[in-house]
mmCIF file of C-alpha atoms in Angstrom:
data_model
loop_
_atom_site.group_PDB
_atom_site.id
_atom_site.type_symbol
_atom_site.label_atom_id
_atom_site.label_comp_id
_atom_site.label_asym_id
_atom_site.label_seq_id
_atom_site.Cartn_x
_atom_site.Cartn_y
_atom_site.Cartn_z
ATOM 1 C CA UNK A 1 79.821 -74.210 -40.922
ATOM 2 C CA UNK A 2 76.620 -74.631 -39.299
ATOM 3 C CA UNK A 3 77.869 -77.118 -36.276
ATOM 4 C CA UNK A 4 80.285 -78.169 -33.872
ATOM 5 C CA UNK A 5 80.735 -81.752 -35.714
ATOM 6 C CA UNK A 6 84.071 -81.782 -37.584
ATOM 7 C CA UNK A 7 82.920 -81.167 -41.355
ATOM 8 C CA UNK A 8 83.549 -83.195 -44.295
ATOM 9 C CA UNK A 9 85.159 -81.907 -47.277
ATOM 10 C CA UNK A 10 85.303 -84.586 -50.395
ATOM 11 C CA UNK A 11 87.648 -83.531 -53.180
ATOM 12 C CA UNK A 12 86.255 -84.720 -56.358
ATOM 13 C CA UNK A 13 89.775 -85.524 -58.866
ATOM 14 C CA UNK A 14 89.659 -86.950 -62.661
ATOM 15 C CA UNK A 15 90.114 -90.638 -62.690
ATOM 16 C CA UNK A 16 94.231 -91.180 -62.429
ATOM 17 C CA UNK A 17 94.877 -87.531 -61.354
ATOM 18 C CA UNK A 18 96.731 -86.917 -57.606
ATOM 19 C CA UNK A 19 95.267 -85.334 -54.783
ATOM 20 C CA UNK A 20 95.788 -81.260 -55.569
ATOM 21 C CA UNK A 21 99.220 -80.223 -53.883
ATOM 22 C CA UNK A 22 98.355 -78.885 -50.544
ATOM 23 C CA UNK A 23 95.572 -80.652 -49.725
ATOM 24 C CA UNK A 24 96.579 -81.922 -46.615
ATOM 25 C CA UNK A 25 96.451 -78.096 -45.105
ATOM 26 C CA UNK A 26 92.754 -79.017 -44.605
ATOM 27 C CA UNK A 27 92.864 -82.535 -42.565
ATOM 28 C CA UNK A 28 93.480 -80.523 -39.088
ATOM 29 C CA UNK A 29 89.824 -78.835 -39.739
ATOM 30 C CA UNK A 30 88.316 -81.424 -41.739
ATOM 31 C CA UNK A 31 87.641 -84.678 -42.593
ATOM 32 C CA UNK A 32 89.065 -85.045 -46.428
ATOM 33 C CA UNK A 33 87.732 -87.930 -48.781
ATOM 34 C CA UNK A 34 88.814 -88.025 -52.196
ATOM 35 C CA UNK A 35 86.391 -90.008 -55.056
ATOM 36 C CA UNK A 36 87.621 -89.815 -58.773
ATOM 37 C CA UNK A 37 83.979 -91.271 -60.458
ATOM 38 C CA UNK A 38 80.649 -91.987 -59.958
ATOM 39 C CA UNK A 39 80.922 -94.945 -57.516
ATOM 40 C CA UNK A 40 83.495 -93.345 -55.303
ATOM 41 C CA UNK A 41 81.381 -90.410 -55.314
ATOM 42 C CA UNK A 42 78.281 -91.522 -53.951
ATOM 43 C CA UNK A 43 80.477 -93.506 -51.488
ATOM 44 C CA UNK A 44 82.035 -90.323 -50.028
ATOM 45 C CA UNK A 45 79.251 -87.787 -50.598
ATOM 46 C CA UNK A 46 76.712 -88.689 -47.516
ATOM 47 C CA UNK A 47 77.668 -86.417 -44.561
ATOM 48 C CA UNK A 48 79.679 -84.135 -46.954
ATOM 49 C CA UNK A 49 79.567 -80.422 -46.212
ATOM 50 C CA UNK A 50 81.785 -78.993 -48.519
ATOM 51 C CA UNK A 51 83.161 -80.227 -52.094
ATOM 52 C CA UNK A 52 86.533 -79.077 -53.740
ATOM 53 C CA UNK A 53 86.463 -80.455 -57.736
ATOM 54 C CA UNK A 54 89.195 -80.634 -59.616
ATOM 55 C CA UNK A 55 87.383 -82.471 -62.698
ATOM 56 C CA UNK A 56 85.890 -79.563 -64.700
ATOM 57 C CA UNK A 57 84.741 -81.745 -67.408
ATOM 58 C CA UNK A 58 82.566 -83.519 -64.776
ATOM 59 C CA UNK A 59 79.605 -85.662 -64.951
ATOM 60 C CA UNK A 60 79.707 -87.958 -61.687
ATOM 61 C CA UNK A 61 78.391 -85.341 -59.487
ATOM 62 C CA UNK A 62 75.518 -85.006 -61.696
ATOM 63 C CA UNK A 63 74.854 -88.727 -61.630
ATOM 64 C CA UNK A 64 75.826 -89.089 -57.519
ATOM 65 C CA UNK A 65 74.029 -86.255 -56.218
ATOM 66 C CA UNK A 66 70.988 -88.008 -55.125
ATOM 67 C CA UNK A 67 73.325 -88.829 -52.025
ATOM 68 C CA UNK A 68 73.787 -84.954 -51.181
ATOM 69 C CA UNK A 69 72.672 -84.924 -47.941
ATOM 70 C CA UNK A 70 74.337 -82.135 -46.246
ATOM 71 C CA UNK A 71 76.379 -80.562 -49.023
ATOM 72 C CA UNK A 72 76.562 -77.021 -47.866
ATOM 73 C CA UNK A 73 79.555 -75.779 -50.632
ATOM 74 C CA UNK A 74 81.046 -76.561 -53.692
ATOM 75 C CA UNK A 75 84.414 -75.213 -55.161
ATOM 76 C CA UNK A 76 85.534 -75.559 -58.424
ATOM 77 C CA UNK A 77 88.982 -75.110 -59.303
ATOM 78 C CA UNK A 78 88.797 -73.999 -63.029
ATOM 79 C CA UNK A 79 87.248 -71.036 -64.251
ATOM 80 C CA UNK A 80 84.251 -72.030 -66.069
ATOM 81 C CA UNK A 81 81.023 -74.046 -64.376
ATOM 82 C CA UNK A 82 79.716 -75.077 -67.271
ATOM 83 C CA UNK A 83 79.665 -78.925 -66.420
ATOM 84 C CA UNK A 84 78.457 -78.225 -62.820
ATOM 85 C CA UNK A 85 75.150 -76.195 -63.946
ATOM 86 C CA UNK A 86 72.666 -79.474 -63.810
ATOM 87 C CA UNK A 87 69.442 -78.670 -62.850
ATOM 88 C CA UNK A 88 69.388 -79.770 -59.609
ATOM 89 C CA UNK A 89 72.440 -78.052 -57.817
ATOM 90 C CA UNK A 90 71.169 -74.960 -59.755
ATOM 91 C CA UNK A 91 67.627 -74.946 -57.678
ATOM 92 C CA UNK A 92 69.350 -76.354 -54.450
ATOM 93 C CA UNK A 93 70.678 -73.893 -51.784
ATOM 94 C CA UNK A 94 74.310 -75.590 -52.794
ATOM 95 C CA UNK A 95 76.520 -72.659 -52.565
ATOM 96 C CA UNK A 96 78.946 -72.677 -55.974
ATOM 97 C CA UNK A 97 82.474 -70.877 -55.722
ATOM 98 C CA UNK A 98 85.165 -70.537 -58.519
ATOM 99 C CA UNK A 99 88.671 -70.210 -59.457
ATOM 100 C CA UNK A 100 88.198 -66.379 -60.721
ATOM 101 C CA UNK A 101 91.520 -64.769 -60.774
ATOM 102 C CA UNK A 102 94.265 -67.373 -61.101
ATOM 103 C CA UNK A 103 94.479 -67.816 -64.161
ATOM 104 C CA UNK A 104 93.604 -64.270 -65.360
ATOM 105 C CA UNK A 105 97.043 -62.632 -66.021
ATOM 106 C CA UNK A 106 98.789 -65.766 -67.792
ATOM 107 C CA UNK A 107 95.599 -66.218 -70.127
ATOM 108 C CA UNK A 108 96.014 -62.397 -70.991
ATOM 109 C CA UNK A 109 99.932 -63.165 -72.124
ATOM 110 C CA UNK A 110 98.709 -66.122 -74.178
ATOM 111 C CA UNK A 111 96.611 -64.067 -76.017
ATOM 112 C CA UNK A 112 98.687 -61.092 -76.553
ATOM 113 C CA UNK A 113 101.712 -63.502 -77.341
ATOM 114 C CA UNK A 114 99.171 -65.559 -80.353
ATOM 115 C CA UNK A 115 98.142 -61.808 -81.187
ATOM 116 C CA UNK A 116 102.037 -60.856 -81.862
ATOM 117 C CA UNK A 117 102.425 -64.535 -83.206
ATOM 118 C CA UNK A 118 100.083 -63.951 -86.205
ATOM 119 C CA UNK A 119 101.183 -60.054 -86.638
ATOM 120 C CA UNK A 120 104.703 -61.258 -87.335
ATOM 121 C CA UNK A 121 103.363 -64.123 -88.943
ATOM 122 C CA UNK A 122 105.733 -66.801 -86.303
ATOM 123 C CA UNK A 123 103.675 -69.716 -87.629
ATOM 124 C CA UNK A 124 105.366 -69.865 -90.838
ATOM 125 C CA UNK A 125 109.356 -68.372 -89.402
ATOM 126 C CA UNK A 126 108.769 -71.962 -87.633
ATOM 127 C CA UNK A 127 107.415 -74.076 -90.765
ATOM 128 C CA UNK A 128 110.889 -72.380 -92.876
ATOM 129 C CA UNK A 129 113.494 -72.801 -90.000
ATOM 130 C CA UNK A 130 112.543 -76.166 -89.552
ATOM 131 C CA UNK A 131 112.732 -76.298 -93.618
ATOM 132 C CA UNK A 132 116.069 -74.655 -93.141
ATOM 133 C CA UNK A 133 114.896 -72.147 -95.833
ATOM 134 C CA UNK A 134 115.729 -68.308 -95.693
ATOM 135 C CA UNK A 135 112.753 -66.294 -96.811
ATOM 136 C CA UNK A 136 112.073 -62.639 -96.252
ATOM 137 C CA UNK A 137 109.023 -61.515 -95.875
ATOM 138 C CA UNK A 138 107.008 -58.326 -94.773
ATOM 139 C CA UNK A 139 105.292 -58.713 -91.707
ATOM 140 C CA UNK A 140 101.924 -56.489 -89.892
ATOM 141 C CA UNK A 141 102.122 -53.825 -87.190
ATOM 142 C CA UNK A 142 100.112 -54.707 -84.017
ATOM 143 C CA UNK A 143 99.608 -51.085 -83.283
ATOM 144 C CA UNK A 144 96.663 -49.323 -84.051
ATOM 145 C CA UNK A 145 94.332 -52.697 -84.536
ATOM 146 C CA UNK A 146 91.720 -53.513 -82.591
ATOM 147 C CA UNK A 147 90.445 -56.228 -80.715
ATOM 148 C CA UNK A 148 87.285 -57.524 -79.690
ATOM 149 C CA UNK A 149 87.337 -58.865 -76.624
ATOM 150 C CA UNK A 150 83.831 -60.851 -76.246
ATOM 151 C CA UNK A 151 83.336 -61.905 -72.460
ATOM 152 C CA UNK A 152 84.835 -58.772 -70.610
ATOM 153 C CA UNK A 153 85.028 -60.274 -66.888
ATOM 154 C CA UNK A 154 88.190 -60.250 -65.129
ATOM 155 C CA UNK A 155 90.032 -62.555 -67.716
ATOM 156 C CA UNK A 156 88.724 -60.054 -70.502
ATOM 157 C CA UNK A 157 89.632 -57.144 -68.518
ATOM 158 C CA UNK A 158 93.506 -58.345 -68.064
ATOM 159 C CA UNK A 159 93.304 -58.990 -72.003
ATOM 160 C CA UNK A 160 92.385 -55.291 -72.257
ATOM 161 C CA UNK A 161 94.691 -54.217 -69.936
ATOM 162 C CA UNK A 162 97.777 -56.018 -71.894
ATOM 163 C CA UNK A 163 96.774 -55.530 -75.453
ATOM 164 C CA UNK A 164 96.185 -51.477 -75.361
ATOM 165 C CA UNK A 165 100.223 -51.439 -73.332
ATOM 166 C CA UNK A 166 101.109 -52.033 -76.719
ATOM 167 C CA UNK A 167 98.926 -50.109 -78.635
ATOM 168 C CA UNK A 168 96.077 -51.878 -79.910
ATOM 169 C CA UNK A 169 92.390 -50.779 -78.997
ATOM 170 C CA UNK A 170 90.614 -53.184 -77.115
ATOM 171 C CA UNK A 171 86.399 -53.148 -77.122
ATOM 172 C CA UNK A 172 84.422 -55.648 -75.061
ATOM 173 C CA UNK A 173 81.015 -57.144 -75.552
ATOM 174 C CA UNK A 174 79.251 -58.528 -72.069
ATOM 175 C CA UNK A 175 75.783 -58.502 -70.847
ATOM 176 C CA UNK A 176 75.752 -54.582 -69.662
ATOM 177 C CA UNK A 177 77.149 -52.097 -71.842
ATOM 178 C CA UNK A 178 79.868 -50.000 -70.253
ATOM 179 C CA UNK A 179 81.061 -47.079 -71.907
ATOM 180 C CA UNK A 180 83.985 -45.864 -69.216
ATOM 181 C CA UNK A 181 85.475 -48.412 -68.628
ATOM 182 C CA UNK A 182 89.099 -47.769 -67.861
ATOM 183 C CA UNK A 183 90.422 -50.783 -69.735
ATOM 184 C CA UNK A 184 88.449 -50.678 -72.802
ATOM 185 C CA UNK A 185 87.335 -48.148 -75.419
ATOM 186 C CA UNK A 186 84.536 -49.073 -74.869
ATOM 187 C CA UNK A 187 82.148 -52.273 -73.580
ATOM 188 C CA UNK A 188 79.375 -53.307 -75.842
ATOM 189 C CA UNK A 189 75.989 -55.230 -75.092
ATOM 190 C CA UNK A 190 75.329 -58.357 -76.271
ATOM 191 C CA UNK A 191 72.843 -57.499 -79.182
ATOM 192 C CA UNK A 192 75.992 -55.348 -80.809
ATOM 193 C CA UNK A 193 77.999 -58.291 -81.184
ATOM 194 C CA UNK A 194 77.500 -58.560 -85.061
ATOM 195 C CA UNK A 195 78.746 -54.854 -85.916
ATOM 196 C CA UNK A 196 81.228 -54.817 -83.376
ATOM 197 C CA UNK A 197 82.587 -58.161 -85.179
ATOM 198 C CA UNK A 198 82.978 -55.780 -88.219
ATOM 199 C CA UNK A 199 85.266 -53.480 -87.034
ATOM 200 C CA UNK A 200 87.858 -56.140 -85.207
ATOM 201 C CA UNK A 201 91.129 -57.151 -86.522
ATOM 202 C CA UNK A 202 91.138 -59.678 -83.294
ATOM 203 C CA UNK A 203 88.338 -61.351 -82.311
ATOM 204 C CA UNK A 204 89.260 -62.676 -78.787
ATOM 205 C CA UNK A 205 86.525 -65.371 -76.794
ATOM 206 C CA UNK A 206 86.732 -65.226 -73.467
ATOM 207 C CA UNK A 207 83.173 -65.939 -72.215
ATOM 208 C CA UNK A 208 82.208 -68.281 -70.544
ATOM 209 C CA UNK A 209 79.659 -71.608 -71.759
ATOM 210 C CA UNK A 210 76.495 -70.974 -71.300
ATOM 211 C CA UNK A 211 73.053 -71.771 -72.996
ATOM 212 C CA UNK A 212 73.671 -68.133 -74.664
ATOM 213 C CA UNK A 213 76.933 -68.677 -75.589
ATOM 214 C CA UNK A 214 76.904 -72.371 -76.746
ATOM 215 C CA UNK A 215 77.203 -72.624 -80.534
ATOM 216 C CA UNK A 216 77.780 -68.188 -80.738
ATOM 217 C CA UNK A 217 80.414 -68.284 -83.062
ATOM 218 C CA UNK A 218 78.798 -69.971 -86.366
ATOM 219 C CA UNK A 219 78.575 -69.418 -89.642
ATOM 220 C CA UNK A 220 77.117 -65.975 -89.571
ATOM 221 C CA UNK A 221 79.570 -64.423 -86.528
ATOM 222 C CA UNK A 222 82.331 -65.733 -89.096
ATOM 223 C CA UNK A 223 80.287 -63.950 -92.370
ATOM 224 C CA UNK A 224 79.954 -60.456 -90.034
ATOM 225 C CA UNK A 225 83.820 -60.788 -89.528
ATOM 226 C CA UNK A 226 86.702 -59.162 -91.537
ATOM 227 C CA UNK A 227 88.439 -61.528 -93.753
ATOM 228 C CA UNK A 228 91.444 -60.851 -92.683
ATOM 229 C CA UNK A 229 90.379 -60.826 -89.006
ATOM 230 C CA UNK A 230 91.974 -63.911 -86.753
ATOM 231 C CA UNK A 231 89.697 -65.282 -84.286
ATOM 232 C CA UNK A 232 91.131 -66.225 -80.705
ATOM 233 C CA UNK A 233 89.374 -69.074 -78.330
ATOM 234 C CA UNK A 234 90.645 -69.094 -74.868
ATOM 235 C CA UNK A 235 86.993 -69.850 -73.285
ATOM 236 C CA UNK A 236 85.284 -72.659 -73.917
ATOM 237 C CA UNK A 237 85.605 -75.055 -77.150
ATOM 238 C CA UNK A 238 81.614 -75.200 -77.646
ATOM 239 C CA UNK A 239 81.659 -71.700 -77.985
ATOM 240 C CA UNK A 240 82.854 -71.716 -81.456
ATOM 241 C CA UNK A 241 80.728 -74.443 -84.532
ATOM 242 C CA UNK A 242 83.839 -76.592 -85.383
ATOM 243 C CA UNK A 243 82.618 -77.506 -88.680
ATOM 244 C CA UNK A 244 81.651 -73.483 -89.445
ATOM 245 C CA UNK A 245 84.635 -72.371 -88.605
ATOM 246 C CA UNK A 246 86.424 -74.661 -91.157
ATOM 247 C CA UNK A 247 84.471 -73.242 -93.919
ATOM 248 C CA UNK A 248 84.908 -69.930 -92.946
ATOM 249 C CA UNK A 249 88.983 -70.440 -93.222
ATOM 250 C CA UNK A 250 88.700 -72.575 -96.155
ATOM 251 C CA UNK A 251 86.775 -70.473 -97.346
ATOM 252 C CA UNK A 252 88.844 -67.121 -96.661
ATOM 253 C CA UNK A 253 85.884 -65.085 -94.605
ATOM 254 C CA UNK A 254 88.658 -65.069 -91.850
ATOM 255 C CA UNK A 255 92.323 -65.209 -91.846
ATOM 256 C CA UNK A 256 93.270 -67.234 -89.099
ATOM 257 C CA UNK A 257 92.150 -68.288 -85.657
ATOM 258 C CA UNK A 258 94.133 -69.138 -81.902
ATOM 259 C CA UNK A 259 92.894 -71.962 -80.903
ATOM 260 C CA UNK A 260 93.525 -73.461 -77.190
ATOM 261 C CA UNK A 261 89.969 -75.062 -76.635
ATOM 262 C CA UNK A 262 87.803 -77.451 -78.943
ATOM 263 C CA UNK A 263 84.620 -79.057 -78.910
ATOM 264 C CA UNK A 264 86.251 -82.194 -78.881
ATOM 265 C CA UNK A 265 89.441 -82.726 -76.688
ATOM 266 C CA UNK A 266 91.730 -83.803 -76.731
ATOM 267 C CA UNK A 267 91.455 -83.010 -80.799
ATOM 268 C CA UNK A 268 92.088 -86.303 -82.620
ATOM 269 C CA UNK A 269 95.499 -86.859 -84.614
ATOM 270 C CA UNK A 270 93.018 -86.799 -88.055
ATOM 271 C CA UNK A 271 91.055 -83.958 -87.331
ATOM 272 C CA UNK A 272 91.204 -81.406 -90.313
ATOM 273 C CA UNK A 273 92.397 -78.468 -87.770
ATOM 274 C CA UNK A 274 96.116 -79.527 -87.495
ATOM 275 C CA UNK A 275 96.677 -79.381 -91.216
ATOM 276 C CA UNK A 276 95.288 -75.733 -91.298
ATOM 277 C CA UNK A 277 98.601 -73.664 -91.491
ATOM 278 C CA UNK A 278 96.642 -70.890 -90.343
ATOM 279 C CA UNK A 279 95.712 -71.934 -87.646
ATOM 280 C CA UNK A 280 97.587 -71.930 -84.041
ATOM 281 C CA UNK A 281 97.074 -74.250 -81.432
ATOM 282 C CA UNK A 282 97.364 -75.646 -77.853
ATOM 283 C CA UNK A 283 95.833 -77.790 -75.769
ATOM 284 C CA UNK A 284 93.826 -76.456 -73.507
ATOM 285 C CA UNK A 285 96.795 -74.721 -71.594
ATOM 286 C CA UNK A 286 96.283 -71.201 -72.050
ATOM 287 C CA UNK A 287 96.022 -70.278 -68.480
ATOM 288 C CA UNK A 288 98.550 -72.945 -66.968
ATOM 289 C CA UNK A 289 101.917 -71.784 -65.385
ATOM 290 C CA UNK A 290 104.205 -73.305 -63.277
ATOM 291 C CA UNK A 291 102.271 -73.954 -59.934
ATOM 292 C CA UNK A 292 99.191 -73.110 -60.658
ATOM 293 C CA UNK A 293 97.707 -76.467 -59.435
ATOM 294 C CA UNK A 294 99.138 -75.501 -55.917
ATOM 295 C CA UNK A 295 97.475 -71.910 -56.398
ATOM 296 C CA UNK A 296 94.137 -73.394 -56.948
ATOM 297 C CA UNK A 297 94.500 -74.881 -53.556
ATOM 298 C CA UNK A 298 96.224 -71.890 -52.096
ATOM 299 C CA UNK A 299 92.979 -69.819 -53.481
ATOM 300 C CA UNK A 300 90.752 -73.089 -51.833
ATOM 301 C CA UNK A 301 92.234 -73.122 -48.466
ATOM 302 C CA UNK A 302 91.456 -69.150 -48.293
ATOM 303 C CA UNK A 303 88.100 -69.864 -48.994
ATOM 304 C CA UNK A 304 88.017 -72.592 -46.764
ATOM 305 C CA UNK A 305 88.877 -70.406 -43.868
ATOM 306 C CA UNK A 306 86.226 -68.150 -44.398
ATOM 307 C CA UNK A 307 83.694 -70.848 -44.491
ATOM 308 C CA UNK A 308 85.224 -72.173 -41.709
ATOM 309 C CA UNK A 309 84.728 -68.939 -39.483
ATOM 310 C CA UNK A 310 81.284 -68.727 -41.336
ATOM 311 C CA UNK A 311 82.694 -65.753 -42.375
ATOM 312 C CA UNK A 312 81.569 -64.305 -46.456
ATOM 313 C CA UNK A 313 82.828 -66.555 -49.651
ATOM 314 C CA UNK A 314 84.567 -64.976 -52.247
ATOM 315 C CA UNK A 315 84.362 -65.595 -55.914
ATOM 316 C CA UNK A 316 80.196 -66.692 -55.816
ATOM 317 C CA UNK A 317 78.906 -68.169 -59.119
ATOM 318 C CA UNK A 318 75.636 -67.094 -60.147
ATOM 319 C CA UNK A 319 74.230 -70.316 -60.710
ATOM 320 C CA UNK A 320 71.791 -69.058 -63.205
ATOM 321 C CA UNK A 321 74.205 -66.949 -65.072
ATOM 322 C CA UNK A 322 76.768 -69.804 -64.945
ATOM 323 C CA UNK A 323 80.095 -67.432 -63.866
ATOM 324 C CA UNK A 324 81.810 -65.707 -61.012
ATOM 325 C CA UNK A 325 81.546 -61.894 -59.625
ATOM 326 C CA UNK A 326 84.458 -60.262 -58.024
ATOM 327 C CA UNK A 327 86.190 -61.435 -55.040
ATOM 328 C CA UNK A 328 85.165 -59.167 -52.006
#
């Protein structure tokens, strides 16, 4: 905070979504507006000094910001930035904060759990007991595969941490190579993302959306993987060519894939994904336990403090990177 004036803090919601649980913590410090669109939003955004958004899918505060005028901060409770990166908060001196860390752990147990899920082939025990129909079948070992873990932040680096407890052999890809790393076998760069895709059993995305990683997983990420490799999207939807990966199960260059994001959501009732019995999905839930929505403003409120007390954020977003370093 930069003055003695009582700041402003506007929380930016979905349209039809409540104020985040807790909220109300920040009303003895702060004036709190609340907008849910476009119009609302350039209502409440003059004199604002600090924004908490809720919305990660986002597009008003591209369209209001012309009525910035003092916006100091912005928090975003969700992992990934992507919808916040316009152009114009990414040259301002708008300080960008994220929720790195909440949802780390329970996005690692969704992962190992689909992981397990396809090993003792679940999908199908749950197509026959519904069927009422007693088949026995041989099923895989977990142990001893490996997985590819590409995005190895902190949400990669729980996935690591989970999947070699039980004896698999996790590898990362991310920007810097890392070769002792204690939670993988090893970290790849970037540019090895094709040969380390040949050697995975798992292929697990956990990057975030970028320009770089829009559109990564197409039709030749799916020809460099094994066929019987099952591919695992807990990061963004856009990540991963829709229509390429459809081919590439149809046409048996993978076995399966975990699906909890999409390009489109929520995934229409006739798109050709839900009849794929290979396939696994959620929607977009990978990372949401019981109270997390009241974590996100516990984690807000903490941050708020600091910024209060001009103190150091936590969780910064390089803007032009598009993701989070570690809290400090």
């Amino acid at each position: 905070m930069t003055d003695s004036r009582k700041p402003v803090v506007t929380v930016l919601t979905a349209p039809g979504e409540p104020a985040p649980p807790g909220i109300e913590a920040v009303k003895a410090r702060a004036e709190v507006r609340f907008a849910c669109d476009e119009p609302t939003l350039r209502e409440s955004l003059p004199g604002t000094d600090v924004m908490m958004v809720t919305d990660f899918r986002t597009e008003a505060l591209e369209a209001a910001w012309p009525c910035a005028d003092k916006l100091q901060w912005i928090h975003a409770t969700s992992a990934g930035v992507d919808a916040l990166m316009f152009p114009a908060l990414i040259k301002s001196d708008v300080v960008v904060t994220n929720a790195r860390g909440i949802f780390d752990r329970t996005i690692a147990e969704y992962v190992l759990c689909t992981i397990l899920m396809f090993a003792k082939d679940f999908p199908r025990s749950i197509r026959l007991q519904m069927n009422q129909e007693w088949k026995h079948r041989d099923t895989e070992r977990a142990e001893g595969k490996q997985v590819l873990v590409v995005g190895a932040g902190s949400i990669g680096r729980q996935i690591g941490r989970l999947v070699n407890a039980i004896g698999l052999h996790a590898h990362g890809i991310a920007r810097t190579p890392r070769h002792d790393d204690p939670d993988f076998v090893a970290v790849h760069g970037n540019d090895e993302l094709y040969e380390q895709l040949s050697h995975a059993d798992f292929v697990v995305i956990a990057a975030p959306l970028t320009p770089q990683t829009e559109g990564l997983f197409d039709a030749k990420a799916f020809a460099a993987m094994k066929k019987t490799a099952r591919l695992i999207n807990i990061g963004r939807g856009p990540i991963v060519n829709t229509e390429a990966l459809l081919k590439a199960l149809d046409d048996g260059e993978i076995a399966g894939a975990g699906l909890d994001v999409f390009e489109e959501e929520p995934l229409p009732s006739d798109h050709p994904l839900w009849q794929r019995e290979n396939v696994i999905m959620t929607a977009h839930m990978a990372g949401d336990f019981i109270g997390w929505k009241r974590a996100l403003t516990d984690q807000f409120l903490e941050n708020f403090d600091r910024w209060h007390k001009r103190g150091e954020l936590f969780n910064l977003v390089d803007k032009e990177l598009g993701y989070a370093g570690s809290k400090k």
